[in-house]
Coordinates of C-alpha atoms in Angstrom, one line a residue:
X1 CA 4.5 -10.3 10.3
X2 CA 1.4 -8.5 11.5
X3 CA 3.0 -6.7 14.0
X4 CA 3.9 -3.2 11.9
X5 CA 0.8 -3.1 10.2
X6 CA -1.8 -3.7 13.0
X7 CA 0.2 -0.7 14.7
X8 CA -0.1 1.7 12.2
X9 CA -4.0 0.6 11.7
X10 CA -4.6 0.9 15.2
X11 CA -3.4 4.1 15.0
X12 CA -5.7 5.8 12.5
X13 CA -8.6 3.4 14.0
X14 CA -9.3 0.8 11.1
X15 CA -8.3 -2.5 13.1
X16 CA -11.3 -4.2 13.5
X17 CA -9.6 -7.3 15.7
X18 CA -9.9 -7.5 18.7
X19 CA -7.4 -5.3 20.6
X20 CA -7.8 -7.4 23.8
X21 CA -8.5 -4.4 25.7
X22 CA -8.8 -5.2 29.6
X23 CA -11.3 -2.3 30.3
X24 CA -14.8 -2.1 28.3
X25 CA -14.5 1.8 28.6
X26 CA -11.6 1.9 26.7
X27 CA -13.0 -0.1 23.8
X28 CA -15.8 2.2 23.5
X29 CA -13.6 5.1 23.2
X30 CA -11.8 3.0 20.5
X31 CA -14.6 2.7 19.0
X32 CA -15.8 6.4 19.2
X33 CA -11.8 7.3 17.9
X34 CA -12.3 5.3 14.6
X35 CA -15.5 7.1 13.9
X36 CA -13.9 10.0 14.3
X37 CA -10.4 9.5 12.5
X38 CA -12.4 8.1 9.5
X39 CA -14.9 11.4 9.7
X40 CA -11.7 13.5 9.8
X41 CA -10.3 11.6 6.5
X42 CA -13.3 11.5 4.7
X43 CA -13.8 15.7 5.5
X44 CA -10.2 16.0 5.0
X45 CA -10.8 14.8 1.6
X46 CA -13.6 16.6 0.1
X47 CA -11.9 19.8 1.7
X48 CA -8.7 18.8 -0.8
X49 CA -10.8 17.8 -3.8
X50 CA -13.3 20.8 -3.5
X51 CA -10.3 23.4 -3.2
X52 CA -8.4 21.9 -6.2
X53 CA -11.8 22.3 -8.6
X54 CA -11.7 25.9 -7.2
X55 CA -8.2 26.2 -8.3
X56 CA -9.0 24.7 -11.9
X57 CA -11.9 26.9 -12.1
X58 CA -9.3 30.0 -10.9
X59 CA -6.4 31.8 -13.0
X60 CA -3.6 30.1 -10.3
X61 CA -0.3 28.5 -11.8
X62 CA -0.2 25.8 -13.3
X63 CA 2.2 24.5 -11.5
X64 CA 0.3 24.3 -8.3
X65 CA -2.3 22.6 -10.2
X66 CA 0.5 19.4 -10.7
X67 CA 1.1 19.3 -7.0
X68 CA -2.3 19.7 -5.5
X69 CA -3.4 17.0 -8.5
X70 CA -0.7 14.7 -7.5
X71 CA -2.4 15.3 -3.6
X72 CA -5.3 14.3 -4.7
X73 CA -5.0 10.9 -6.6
X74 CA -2.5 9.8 -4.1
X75 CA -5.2 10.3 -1.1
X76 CA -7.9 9.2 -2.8
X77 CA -6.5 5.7 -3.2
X78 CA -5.7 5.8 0.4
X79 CA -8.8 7.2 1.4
X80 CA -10.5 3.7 -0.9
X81 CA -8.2 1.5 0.4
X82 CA -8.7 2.3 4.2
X83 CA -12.1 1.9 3.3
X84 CA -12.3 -1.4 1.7
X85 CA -9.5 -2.7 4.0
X86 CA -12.0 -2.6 6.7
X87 CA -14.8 -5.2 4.7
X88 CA -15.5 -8.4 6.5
X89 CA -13.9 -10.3 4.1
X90 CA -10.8 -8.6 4.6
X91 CA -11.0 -9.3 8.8
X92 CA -11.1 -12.7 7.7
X93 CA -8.1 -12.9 5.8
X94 CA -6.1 -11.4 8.3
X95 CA -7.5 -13.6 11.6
X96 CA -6.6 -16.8 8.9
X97 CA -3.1 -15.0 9.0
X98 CA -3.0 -14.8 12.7
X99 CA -4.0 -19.0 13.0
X100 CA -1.6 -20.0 10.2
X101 CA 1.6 -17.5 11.2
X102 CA 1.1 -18.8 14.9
X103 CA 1.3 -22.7 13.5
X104 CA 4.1 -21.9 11.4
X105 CA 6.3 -19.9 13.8
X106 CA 6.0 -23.3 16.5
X107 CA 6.9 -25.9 13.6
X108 CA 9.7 -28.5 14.8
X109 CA 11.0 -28.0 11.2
X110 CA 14.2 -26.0 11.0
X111 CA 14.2 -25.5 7.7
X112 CA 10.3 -24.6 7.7
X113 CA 11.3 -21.9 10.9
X114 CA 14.2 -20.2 9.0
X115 CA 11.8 -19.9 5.8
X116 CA 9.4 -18.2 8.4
X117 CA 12.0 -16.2 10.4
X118 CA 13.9 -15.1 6.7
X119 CA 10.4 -14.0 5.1
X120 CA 9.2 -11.9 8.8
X121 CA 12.9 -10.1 8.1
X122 CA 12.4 -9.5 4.3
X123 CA 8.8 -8.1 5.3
X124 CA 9.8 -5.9 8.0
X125 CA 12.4 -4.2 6.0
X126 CA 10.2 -3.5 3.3
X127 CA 7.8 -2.1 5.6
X128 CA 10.2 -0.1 7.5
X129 CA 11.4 1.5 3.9
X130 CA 7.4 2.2 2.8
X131 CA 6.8 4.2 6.0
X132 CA 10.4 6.0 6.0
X133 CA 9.6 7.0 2.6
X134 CA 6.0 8.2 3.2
X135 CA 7.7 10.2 6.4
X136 CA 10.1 11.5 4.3
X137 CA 7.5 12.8 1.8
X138 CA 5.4 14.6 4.7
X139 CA 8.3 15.7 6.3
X140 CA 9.6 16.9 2.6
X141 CA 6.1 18.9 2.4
X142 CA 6.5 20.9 6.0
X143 CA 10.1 21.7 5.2
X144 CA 9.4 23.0 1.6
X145 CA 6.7 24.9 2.4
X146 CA 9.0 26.4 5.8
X147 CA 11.1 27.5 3.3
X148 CA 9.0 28.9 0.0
X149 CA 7.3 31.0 3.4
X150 CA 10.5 32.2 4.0
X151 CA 11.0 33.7 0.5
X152 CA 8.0 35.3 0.6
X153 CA 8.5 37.0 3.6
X154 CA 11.5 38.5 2.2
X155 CA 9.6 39.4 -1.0
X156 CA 6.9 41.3 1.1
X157 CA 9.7 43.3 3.0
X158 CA 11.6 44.3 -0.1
X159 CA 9.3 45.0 -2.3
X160 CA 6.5 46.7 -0.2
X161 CA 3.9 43.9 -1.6
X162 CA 1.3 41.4 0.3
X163 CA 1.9 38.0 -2.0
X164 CA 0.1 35.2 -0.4
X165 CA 1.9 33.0 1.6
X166 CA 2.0 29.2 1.0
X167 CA 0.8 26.4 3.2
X168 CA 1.3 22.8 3.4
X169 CA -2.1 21.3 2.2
X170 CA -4.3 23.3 -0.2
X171 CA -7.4 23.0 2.0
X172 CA -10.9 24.9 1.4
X173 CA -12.3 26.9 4.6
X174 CA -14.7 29.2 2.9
X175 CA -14.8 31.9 0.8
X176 CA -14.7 34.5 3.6
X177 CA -11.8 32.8 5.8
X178 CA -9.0 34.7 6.4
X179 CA -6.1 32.4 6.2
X180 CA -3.1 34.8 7.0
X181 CA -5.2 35.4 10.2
X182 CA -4.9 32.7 11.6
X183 CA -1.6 31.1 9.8
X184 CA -0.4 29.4 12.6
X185 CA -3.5 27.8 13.8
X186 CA -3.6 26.5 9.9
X187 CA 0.3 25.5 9.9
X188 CA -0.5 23.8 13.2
X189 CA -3.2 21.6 12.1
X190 CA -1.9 20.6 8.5
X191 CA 1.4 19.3 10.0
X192 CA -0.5 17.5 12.1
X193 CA -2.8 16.2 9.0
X194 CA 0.7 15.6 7.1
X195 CA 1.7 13.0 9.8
X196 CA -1.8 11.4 10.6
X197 CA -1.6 11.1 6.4
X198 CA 2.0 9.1 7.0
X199 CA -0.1 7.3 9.3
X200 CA -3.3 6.1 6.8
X201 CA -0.3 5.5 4.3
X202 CA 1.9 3.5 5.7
X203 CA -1.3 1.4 7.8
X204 CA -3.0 0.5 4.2
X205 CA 0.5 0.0 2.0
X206 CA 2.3 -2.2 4.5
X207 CA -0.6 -4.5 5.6
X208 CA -1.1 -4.9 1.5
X209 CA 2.2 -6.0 1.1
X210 CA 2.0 -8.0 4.2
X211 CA -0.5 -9.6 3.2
X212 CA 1.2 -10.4 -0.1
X213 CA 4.4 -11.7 1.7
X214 CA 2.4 -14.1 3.3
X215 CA 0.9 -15.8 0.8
X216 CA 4.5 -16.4 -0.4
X217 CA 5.9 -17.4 2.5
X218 CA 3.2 -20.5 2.9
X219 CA 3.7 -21.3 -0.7
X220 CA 7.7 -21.5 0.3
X221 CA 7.1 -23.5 3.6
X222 CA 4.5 -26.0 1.5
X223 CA 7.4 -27.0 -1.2
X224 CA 10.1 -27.9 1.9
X225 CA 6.9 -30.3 2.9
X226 CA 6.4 -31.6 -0.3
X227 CA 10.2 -31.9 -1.0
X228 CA 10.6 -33.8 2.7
X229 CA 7.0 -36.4 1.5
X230 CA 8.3 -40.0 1.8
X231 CA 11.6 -39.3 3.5
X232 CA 10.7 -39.2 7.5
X233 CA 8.4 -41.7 9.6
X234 CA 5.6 -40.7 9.4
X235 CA 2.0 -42.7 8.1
X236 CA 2.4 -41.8 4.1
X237 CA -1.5 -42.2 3.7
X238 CA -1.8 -39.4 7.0
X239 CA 1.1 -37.5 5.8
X240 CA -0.4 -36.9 2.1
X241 CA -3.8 -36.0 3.0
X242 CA -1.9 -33.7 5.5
X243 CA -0.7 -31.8 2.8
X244 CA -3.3 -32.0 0.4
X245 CA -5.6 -30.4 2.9
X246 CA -2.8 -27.7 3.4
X247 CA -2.6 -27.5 -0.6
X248 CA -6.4 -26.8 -0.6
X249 CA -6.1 -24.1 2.0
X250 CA -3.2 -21.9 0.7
X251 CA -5.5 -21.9 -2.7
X252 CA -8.3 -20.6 -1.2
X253 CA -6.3 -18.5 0.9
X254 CA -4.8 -16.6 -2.3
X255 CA -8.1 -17.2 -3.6
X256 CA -9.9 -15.3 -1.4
X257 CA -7.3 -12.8 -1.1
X258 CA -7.4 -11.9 -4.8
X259 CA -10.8 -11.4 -4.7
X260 CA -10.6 -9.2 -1.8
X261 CA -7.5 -7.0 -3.4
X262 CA -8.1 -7.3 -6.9
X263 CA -9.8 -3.9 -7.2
X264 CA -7.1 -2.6 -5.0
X265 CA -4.4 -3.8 -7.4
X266 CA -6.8 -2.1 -10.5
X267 CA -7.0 1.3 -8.4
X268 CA -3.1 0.9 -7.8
X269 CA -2.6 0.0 -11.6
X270 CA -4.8 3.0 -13.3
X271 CA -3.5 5.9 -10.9
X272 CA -0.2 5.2 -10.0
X273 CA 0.9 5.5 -13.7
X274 CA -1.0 8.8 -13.9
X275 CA 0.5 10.3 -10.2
X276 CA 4.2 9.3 -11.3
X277 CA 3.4 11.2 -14.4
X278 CA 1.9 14.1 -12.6
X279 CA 4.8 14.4 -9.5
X280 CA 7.4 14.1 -12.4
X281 CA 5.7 17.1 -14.2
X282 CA 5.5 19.0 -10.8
X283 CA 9.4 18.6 -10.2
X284 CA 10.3 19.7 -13.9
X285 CA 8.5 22.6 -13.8
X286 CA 8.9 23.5 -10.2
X287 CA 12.5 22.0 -9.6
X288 CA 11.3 21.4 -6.1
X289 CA 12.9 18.7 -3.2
X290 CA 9.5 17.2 -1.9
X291 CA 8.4 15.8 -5.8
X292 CA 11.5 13.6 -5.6
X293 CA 10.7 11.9 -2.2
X294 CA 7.3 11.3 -3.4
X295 CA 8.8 9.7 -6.7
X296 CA 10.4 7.7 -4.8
X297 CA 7.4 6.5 -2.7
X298 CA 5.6 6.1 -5.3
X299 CA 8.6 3.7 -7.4
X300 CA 9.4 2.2 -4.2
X301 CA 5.3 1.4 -3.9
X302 CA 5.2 0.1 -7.7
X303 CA 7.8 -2.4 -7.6
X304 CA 7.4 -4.2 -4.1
X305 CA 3.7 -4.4 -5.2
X306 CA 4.9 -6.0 -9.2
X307 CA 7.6 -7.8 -7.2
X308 CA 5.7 -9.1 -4.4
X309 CA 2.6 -10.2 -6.9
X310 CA 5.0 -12.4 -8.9
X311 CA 6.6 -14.2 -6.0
X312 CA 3.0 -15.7 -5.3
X313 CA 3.1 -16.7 -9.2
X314 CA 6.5 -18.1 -9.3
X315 CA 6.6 -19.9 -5.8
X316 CA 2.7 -21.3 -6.3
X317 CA 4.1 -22.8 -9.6
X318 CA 7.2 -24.6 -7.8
X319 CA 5.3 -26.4 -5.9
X320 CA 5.3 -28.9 -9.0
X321 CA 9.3 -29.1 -8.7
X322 CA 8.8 -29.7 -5.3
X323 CA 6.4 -32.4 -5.4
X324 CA 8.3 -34.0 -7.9
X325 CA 11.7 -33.9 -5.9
X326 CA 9.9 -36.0 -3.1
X327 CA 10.3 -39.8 -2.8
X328 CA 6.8 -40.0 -4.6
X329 CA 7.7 -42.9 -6.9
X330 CA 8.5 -44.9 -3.5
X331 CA 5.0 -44.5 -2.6
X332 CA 1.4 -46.8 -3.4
X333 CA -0.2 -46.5 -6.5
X334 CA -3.2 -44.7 -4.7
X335 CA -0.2 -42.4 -3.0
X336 CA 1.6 -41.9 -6.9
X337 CA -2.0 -40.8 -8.7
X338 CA -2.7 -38.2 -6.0
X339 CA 0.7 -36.8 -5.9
X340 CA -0.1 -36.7 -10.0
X341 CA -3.4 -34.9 -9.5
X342 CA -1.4 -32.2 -7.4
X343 CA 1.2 -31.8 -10.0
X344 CA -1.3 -31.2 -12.4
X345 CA -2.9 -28.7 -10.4
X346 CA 0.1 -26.3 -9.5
X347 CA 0.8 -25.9 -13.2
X348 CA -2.0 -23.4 -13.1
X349 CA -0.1 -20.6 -10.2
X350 CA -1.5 -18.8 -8.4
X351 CA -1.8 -15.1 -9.1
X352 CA -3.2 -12.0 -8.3
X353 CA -5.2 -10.0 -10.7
X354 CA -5.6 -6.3 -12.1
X355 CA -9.1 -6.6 -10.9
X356 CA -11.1 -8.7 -13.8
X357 CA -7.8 -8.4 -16.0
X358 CA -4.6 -10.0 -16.4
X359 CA -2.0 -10.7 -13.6
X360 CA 0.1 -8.3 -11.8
X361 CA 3.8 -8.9 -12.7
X362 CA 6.9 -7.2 -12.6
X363 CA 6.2 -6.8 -16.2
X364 CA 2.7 -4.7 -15.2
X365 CA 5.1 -2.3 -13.2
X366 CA 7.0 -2.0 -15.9
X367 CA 4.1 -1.2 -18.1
X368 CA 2.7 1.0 -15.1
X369 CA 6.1 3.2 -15.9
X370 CA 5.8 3.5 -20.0
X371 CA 2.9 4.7 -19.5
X372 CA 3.9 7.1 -17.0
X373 CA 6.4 8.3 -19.5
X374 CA 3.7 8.8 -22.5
X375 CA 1.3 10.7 -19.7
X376 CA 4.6 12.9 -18.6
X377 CA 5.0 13.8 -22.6
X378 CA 1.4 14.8 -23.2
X379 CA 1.7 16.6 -20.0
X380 CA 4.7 18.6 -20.5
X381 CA 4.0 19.6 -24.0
X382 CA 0.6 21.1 -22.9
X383 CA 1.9 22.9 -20.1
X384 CA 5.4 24.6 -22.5
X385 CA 1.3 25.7 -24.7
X386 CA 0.0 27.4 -21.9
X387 CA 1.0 31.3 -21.9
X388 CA 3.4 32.7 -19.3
X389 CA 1.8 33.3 -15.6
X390 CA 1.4 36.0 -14.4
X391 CA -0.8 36.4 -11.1
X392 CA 0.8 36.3 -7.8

């Protein structure tokens, strides 16, 4: 299950596993990349935010205001999350993924195996989707802004006049730069920045919903042991603290887990409302191709992450069903009070949290998109205000 997402965070430098590198020379150039990848980012990022305050602060249309604000929110979330993805505690979750996903995949239990093997498909696919989605959004960008270029080229000729070309990224390079100068250079670079972007995307969505998934899937492969208690030969005493001790571990697992992502999930919750609302703005007014890729990102992102959330809720609280669905009334009296204790302690699920708040749902992404809708109406209405632009 790790597979996809420890590629792409190799790739922008913010695994901090061990790669099992052969040669100590390469390591220290791994580690010399990932200082540099994250200095690029982090420049990257006050380049973006400084020239949109500059654009605010300027008489440019509105319009581009919408897209370079929807640029912004988007990477700064990334930007966070890369960051916070790299904490220790975070490392630790994902090495207790590595222990438990190796244990799991060599189970002698079929039906345990298929649960595995079904949930490492369902993954994957959703992971494959999240990075063609965020490639289709960059790749959306370069095309879109191939094309306005063209129009303005034709523009210039017709009409004898020197409007400014667009590019990609709204970057800042000074206030003497001369960015039709050296155009290609600057096309060059921000394509390149658009993909390395797919790159820092893809790394800290996927391993998020990995992450996710795989606190469902040992929630799903615990119920088939608690269903199967009592029914093979095996000590019932041994077999019981077996999974008790399991029980224990998947709680702190999640527990841990939500602690670690909680203000992930409250960065997710406050922006993402307010960037669906801003991209849907953008392709009103604009009636541009690369807004509705991005929509689409940004849907596809809300609803695996309400989706995935409640899987951990529902499956954490069938674990009661399953307990109960075992031969537990077969079993001692010592064996039949534990088994109660157990039940008693799944009807409190598991959960993940909108970081101190309530629990993300599918019913939070829902609520994620009405308010989307009232920030789209406020938004709208102020822009039809503003007077007519004019500038070029």
């Amino acid at each position: 299950m790790l597979n996809f997402p420890k590629f792409f965070m190799t790739g922008i430098g913010i695994w901090r596993l061990d790669l099992k590198i052969r040669y100590a020379v390469l390591k220290k150039l791994y580690a010399i990349y990932s200082v540099i990848m994250q200095a690029y980012f982090l420049v990257f990022m006050c380049s973006l935010d400084l020239e949109f305050f500059l654009t605010c602060t300027n008489d440019k249309n509105p319009s581009e205001l919408f897209q370079q604000l929807s640029y912004v929110i988007a990477l700064s979330v990334v930007t966070i999350t890369s960051l916070l993805w790299q904490k220790e505690e975070i490392r630790e979750i994902i090495i207790h993924m590595l222990k438990e996903e190796k244990t799991i995949a060599g189970s002698e239990d079929p039906e345990v195996l298929d649960t595995y093997l079904n949930q490492v498909r369902v993954s994957g696919k959703i992971n494959v989707a999240i990075f063609s989605l965020s490639f289709g959004v960059a790749l959306s960008i370069l095309l879109e802004t191939w094309w306005r270029r063209q129009q303005v080229n034709k523009i210039n000729a017709t009409r004898n006049e020197t409007l400014e070309k667009p590019f990609p990224l709204e970057l800042y390079y000074g206030y003497d730069f001369d960015r039709e100068r050296y155009s290609t250079l600057l096309l060059v670079t921000q394509g390149a920045a658009c993909f390395s972007i797919n790159f820092m995307v893809t790394a800290t969505k996927v391993m998020f919903f990995t992450c996710i998934a795989f606190a469902s899937m040992v929630l799903k492969t615990l119920q088939i042991k608690f269903r199967k208690y009592g029914s093979r030969n095996h000590d019932p005493s041994r077999e019981l603290t077996a999974l008790i001790v399991e029980h224990q571990r998947i709680i702190r697992f999640v527990t841990n887990l939500n602690e670690s992502m909680k203000y992930i999930v409250l960065l997710e919750y406050l922006l993402n409302s307010l960037n669906v609302a801003t991209v849907s703005v953008q392709l009103i007014v604009t009636k541009a191709a690369s807004p509705i890729f991005f929509l689409g990102f940004l849907f596809a992102q809300i609803f695996v992450l309400g989706w995935s959330a409640n899987e951990i809720k529902v499956q954490s609280a069938a674990l009661a069903n399953a307990l109960y669905a075992s031969r537990w009334p077969d079993q001692p009296e010592f064996a039949q009070k534990l088994i109660l204790v157990m039940i008693v302690r799944s009807q409190r699920p598991l959960e993940l949290t909108i970081g101190p708040f309530d629990a993300m749902t599918t019913q939070t992404a829902l609520r994620i998109l009405k308010a989307s809708y009232s920030y789209i109406t406020l938004m709208k209405n102020n822009y039809d205000q503003l007077p007519p632009f004019t500038g070029k």
